[in-house]
PDB file of N, CA, C and O in Angstrom:
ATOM      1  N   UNK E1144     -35.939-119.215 -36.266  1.00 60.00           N
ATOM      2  CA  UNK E1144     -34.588-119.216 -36.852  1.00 60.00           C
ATOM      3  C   UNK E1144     -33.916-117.850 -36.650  1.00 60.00           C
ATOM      4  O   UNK E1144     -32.837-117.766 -36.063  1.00 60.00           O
ATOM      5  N   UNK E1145     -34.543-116.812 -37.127  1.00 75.00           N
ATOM      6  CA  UNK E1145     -33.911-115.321 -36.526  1.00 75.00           C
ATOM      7  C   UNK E1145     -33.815-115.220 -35.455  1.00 75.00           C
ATOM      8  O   UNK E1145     -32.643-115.032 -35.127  1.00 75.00           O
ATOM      9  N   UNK E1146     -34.573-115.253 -34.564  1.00 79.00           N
ATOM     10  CA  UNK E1146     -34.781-115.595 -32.993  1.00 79.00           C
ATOM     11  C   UNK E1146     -33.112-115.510 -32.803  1.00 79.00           C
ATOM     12  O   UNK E1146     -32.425-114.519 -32.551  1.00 79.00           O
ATOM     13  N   UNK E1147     -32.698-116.946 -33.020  1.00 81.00           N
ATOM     14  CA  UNK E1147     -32.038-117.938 -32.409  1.00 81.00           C
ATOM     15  C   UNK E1147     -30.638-116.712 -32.982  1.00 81.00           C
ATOM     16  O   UNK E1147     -29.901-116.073 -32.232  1.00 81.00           O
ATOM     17  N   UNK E1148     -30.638-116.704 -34.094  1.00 85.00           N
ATOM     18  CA  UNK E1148     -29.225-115.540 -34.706  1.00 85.00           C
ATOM     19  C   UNK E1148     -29.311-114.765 -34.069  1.00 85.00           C
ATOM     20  O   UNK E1148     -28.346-114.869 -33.311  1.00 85.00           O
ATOM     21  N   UNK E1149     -30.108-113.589 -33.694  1.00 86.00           N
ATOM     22  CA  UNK E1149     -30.361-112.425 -32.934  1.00 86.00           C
ATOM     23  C   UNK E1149     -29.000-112.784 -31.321  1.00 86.00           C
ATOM     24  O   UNK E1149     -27.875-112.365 -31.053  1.00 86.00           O
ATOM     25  N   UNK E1150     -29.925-113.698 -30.694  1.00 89.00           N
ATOM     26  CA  UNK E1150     -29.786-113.933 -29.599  1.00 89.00           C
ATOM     27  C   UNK E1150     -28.218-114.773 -29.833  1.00 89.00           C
ATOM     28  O   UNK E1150     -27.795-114.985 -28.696  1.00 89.00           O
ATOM     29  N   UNK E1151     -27.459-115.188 -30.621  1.00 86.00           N
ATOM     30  CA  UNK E1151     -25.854-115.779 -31.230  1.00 86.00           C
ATOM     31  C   UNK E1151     -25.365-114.613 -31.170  1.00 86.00           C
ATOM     32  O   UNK E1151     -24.236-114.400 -30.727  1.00 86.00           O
ATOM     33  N   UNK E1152     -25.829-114.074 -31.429  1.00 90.00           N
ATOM     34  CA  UNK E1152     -25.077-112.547 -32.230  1.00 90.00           C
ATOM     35  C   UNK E1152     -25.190-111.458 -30.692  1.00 90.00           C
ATOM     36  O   UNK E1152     -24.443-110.636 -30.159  1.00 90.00           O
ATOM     37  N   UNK E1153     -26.138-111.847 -30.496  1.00 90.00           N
ATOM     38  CA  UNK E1153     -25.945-111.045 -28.465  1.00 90.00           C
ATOM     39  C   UNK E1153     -24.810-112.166 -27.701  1.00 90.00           C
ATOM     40  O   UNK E1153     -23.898-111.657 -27.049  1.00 90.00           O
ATOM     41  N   UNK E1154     -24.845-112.821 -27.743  1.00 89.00           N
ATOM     42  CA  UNK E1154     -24.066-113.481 -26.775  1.00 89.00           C
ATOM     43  C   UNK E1154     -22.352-113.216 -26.885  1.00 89.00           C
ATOM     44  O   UNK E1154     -21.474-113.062 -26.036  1.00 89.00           O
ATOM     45  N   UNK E1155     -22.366-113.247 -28.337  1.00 86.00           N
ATOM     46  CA  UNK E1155     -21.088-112.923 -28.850  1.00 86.00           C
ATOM     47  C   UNK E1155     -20.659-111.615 -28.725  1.00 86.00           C
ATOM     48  O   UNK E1155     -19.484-111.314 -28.517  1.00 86.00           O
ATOM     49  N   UNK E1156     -21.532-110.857 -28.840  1.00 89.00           N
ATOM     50  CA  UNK E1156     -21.010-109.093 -28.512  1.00 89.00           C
ATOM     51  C   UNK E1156     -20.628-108.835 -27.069  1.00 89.00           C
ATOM     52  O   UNK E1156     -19.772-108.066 -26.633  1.00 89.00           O
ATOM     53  N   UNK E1157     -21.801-109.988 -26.155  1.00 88.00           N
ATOM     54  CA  UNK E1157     -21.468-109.910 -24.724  1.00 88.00           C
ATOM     55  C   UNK E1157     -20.172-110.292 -24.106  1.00 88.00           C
ATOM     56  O   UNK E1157     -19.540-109.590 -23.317  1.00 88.00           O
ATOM     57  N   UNK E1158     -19.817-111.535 -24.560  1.00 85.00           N
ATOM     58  CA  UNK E1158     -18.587-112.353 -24.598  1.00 85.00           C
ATOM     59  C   UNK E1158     -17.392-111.414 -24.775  1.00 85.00           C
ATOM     60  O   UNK E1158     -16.538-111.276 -23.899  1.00 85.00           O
ATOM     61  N   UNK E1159     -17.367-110.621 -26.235  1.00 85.00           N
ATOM     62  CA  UNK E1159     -16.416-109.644 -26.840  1.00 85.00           C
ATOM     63  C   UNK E1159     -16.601-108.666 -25.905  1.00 85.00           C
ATOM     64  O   UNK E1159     -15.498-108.122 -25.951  1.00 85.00           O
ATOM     65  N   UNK E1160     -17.294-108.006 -25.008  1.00 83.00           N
ATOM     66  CA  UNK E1160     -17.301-106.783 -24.136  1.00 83.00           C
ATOM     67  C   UNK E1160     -16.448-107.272 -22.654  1.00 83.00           C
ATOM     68  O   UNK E1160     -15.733-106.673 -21.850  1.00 83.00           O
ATOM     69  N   UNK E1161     -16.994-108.806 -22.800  1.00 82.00           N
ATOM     70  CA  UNK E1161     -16.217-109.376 -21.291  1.00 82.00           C
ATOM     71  C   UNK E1161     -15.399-108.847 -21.282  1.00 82.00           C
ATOM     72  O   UNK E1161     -15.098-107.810 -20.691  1.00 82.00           O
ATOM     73  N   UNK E1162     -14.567-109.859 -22.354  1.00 80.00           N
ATOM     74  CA  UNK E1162     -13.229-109.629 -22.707  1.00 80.00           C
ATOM     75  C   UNK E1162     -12.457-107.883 -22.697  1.00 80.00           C
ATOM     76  O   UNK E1162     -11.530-107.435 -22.022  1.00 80.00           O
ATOM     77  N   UNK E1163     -13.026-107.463 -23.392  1.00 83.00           N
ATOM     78  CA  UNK E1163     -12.195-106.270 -23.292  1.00 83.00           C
ATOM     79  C   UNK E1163     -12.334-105.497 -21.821  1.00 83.00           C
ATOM     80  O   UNK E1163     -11.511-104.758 -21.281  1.00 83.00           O
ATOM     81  N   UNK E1164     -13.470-105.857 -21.417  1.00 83.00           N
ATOM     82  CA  UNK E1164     -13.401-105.357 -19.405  1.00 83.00           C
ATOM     83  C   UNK E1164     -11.649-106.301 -19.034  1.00 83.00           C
ATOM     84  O   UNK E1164     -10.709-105.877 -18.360  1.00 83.00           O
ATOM     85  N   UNK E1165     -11.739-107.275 -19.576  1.00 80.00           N
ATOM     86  CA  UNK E1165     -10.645-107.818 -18.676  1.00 80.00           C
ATOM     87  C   UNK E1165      -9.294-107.221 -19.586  1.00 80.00           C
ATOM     88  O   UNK E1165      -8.247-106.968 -18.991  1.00 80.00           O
ATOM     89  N   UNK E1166      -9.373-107.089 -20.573  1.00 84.00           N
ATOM     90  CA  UNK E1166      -7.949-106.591 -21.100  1.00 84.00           C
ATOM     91  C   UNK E1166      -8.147-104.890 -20.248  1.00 84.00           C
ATOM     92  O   UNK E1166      -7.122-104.346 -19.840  1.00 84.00           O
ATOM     93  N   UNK E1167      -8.895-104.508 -20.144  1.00 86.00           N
ATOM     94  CA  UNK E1167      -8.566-103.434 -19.788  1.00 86.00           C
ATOM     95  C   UNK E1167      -8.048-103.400 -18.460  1.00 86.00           C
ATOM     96  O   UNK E1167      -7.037-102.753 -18.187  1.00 86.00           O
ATOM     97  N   UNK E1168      -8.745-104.122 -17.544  1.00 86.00           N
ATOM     98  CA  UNK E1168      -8.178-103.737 -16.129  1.00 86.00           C
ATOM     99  C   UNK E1168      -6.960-104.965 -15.831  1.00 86.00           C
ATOM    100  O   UNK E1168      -6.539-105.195 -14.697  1.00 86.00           O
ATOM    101  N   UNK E1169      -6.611-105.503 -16.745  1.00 89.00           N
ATOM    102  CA  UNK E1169      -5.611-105.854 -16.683  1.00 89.00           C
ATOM    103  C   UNK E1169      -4.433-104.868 -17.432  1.00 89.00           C
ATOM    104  O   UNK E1169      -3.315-105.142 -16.997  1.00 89.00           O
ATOM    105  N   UNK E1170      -4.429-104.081 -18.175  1.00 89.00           N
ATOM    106  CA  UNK E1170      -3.914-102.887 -18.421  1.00 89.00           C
ATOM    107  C   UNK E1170      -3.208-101.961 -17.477  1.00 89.00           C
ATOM    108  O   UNK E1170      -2.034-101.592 -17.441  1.00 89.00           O
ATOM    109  N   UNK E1171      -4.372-101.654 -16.628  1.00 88.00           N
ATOM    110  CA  UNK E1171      -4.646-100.735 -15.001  1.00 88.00           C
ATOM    111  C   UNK E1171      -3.574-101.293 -14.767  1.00 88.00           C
ATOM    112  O   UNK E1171      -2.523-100.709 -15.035  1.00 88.00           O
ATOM    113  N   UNK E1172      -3.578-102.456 -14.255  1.00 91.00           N
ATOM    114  CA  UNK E1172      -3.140-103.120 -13.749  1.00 91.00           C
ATOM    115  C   UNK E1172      -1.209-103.197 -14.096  1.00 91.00           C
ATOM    116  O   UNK E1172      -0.299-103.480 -13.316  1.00 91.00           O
ATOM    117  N   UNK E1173      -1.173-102.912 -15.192  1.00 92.00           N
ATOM    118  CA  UNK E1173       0.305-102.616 -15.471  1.00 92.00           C
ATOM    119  C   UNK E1173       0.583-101.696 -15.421  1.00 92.00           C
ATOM    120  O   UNK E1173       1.758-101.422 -15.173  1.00 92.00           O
ATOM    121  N   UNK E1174      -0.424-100.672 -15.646  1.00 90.00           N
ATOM    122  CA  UNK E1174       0.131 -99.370 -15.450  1.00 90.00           C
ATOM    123  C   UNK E1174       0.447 -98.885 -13.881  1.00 90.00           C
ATOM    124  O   UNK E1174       1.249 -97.958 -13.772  1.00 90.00           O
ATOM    125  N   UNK E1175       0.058 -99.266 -13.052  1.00 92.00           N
ATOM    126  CA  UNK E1175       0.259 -98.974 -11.901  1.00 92.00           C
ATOM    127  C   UNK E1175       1.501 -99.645 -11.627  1.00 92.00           C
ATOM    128  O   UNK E1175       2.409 -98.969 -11.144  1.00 92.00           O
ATOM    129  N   UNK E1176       1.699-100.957 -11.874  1.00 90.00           N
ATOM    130  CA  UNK E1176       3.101-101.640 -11.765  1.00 90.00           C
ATOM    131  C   UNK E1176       4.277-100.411 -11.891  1.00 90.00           C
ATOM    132  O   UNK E1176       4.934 -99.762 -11.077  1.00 90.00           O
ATOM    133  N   UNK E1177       4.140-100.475 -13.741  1.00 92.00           N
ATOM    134  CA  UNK E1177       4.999 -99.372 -14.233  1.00 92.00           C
ATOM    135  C   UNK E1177       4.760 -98.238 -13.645  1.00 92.00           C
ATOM    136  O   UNK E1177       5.484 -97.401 -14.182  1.00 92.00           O
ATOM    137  N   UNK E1178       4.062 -97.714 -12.740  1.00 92.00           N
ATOM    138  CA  UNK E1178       4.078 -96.193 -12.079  1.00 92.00           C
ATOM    139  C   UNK E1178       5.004 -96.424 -10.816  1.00 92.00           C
ATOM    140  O   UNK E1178       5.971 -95.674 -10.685  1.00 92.00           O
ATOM    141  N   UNK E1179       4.742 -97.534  -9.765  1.00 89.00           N
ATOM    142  CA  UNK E1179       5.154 -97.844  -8.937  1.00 89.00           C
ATOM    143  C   UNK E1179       6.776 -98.267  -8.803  1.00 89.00           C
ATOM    144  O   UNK E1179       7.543 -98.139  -7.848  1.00 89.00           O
ATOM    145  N   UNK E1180       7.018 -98.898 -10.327  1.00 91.00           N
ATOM    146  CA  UNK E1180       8.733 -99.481 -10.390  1.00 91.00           C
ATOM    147  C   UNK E1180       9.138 -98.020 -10.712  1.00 91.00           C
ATOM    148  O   UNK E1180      10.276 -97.717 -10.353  1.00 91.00           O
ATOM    149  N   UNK E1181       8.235 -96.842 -11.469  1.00 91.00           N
ATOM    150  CA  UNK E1181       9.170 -95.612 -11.692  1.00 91.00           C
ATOM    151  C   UNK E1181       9.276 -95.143 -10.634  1.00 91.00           C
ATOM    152  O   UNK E1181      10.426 -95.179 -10.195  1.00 91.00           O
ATOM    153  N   UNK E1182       8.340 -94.576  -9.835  1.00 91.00           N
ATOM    154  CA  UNK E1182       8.268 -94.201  -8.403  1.00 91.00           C
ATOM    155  C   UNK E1182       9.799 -94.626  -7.474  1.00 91.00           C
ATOM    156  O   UNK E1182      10.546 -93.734  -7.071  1.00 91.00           O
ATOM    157  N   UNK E1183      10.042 -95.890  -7.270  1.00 92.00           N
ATOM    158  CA  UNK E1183      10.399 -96.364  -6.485  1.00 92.00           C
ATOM    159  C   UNK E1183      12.210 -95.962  -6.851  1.00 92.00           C
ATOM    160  O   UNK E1183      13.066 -95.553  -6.066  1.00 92.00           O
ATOM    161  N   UNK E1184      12.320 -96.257  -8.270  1.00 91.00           N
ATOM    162  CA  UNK E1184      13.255 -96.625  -8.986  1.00 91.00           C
ATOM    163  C   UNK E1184      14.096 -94.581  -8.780  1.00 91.00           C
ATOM    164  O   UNK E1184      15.239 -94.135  -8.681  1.00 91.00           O
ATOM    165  N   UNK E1185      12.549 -93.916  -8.816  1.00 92.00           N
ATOM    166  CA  UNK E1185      13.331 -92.118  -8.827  1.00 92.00           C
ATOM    167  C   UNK E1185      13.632 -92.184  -7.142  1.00 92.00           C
ATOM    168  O   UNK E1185      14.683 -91.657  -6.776  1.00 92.00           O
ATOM    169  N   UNK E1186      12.841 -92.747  -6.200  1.00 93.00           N
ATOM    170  CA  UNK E1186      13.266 -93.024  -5.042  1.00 93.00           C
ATOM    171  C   UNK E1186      14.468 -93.097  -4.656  1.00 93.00           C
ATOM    172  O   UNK E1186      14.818 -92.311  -3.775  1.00 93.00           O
ATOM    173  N   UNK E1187      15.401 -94.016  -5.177  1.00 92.00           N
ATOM    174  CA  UNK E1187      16.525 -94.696  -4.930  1.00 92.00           C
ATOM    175  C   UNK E1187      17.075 -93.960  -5.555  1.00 92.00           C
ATOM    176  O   UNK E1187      18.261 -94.147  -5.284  1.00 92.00           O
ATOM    177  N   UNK E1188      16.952 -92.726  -6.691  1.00 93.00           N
ATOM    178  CA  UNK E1188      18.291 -91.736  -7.368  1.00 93.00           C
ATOM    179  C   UNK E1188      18.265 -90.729  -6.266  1.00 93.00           C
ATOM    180  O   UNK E1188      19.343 -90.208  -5.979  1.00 93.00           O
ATOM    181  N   UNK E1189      17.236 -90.390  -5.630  1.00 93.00           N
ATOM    182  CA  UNK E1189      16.684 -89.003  -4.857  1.00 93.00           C
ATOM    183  C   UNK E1189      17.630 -89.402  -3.813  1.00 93.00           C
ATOM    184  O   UNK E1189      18.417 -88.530  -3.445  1.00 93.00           O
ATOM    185  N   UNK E1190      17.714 -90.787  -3.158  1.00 93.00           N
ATOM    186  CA  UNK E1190      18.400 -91.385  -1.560  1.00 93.00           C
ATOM    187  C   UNK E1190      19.891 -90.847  -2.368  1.00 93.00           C
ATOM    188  O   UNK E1190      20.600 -89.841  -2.369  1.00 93.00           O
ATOM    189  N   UNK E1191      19.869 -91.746  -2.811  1.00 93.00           N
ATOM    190  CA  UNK E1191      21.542 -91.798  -3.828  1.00 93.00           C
ATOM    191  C   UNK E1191      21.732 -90.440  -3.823  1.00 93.00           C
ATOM    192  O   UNK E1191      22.427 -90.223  -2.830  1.00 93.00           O
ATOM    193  N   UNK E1192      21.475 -89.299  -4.440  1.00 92.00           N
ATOM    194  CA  UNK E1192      21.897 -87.833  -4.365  1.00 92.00           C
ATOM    195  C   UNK E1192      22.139 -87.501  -2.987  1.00 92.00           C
ATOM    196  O   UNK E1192      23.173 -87.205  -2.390  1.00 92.00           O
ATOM    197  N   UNK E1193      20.837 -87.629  -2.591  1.00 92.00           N
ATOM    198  CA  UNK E1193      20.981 -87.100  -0.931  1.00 92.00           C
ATOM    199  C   UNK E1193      22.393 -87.868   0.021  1.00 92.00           C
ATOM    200  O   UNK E1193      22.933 -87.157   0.869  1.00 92.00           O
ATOM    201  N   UNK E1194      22.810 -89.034  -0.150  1.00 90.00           N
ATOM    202  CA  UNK E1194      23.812 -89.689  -0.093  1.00 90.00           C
ATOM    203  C   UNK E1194      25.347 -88.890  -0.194  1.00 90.00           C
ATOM    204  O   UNK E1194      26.218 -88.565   0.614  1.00 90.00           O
ATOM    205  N   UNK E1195      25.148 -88.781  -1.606  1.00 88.00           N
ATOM    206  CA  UNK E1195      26.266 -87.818  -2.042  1.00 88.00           C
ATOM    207  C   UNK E1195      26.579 -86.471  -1.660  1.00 88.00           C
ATOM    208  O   UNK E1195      27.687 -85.939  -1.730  1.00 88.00           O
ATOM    209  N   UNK E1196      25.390 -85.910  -1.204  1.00 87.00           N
ATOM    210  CA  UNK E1196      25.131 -84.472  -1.081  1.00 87.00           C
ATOM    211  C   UNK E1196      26.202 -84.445   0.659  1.00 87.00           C
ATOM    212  O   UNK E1196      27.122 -83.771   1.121  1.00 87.00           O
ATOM    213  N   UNK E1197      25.363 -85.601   1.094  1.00 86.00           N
ATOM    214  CA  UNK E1197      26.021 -85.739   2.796  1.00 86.00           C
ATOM    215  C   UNK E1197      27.409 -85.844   2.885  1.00 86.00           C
ATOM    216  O   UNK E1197      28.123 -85.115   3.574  1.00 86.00           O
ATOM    217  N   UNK E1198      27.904 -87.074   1.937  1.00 81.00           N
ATOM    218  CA  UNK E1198      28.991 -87.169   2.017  1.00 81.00           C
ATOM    219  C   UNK E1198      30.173 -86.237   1.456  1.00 81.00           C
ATOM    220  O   UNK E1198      31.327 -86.233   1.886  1.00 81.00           O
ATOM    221  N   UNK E1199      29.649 -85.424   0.382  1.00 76.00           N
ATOM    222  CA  UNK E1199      30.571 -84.180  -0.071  1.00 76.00           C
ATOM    223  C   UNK E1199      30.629 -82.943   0.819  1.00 76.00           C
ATOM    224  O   UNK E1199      31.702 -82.340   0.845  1.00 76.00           O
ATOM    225  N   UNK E1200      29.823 -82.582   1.400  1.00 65.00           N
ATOM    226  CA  UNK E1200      29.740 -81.763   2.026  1.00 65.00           C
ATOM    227  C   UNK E1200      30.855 -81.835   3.768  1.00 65.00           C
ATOM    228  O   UNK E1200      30.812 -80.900   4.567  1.00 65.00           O
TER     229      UNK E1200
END
């Protein structure tokens, strides 16, 4: 009977560790999004200046 709890009670901690492996690199996973849309997004102000810079001059 303990046996059997022991080994409930592992499976469930294992299960609960899955899980948080996957919330986490699904996390990563946004954060790089959000690094990449900022990246891209300062990209397009940097063109845009340089734009302006050409054309005022």
């Amino acid at each position: 009977m303990d046996k059997n709890k022991t080994s409930i009670k592992k499976e469930i901690e294992e299960q609960k560790s899955s899980v948080k492996t996957i919330n986490f690199s699904t996390q990563i996973e946004k954060i790089k999004i959000q690094r990449w849309k900022k990246w891209k997004y300062v990209r397009i102000v940097v063109l845009s200046l340089r734009m302006i810079r050409t054309i005022g001059s």
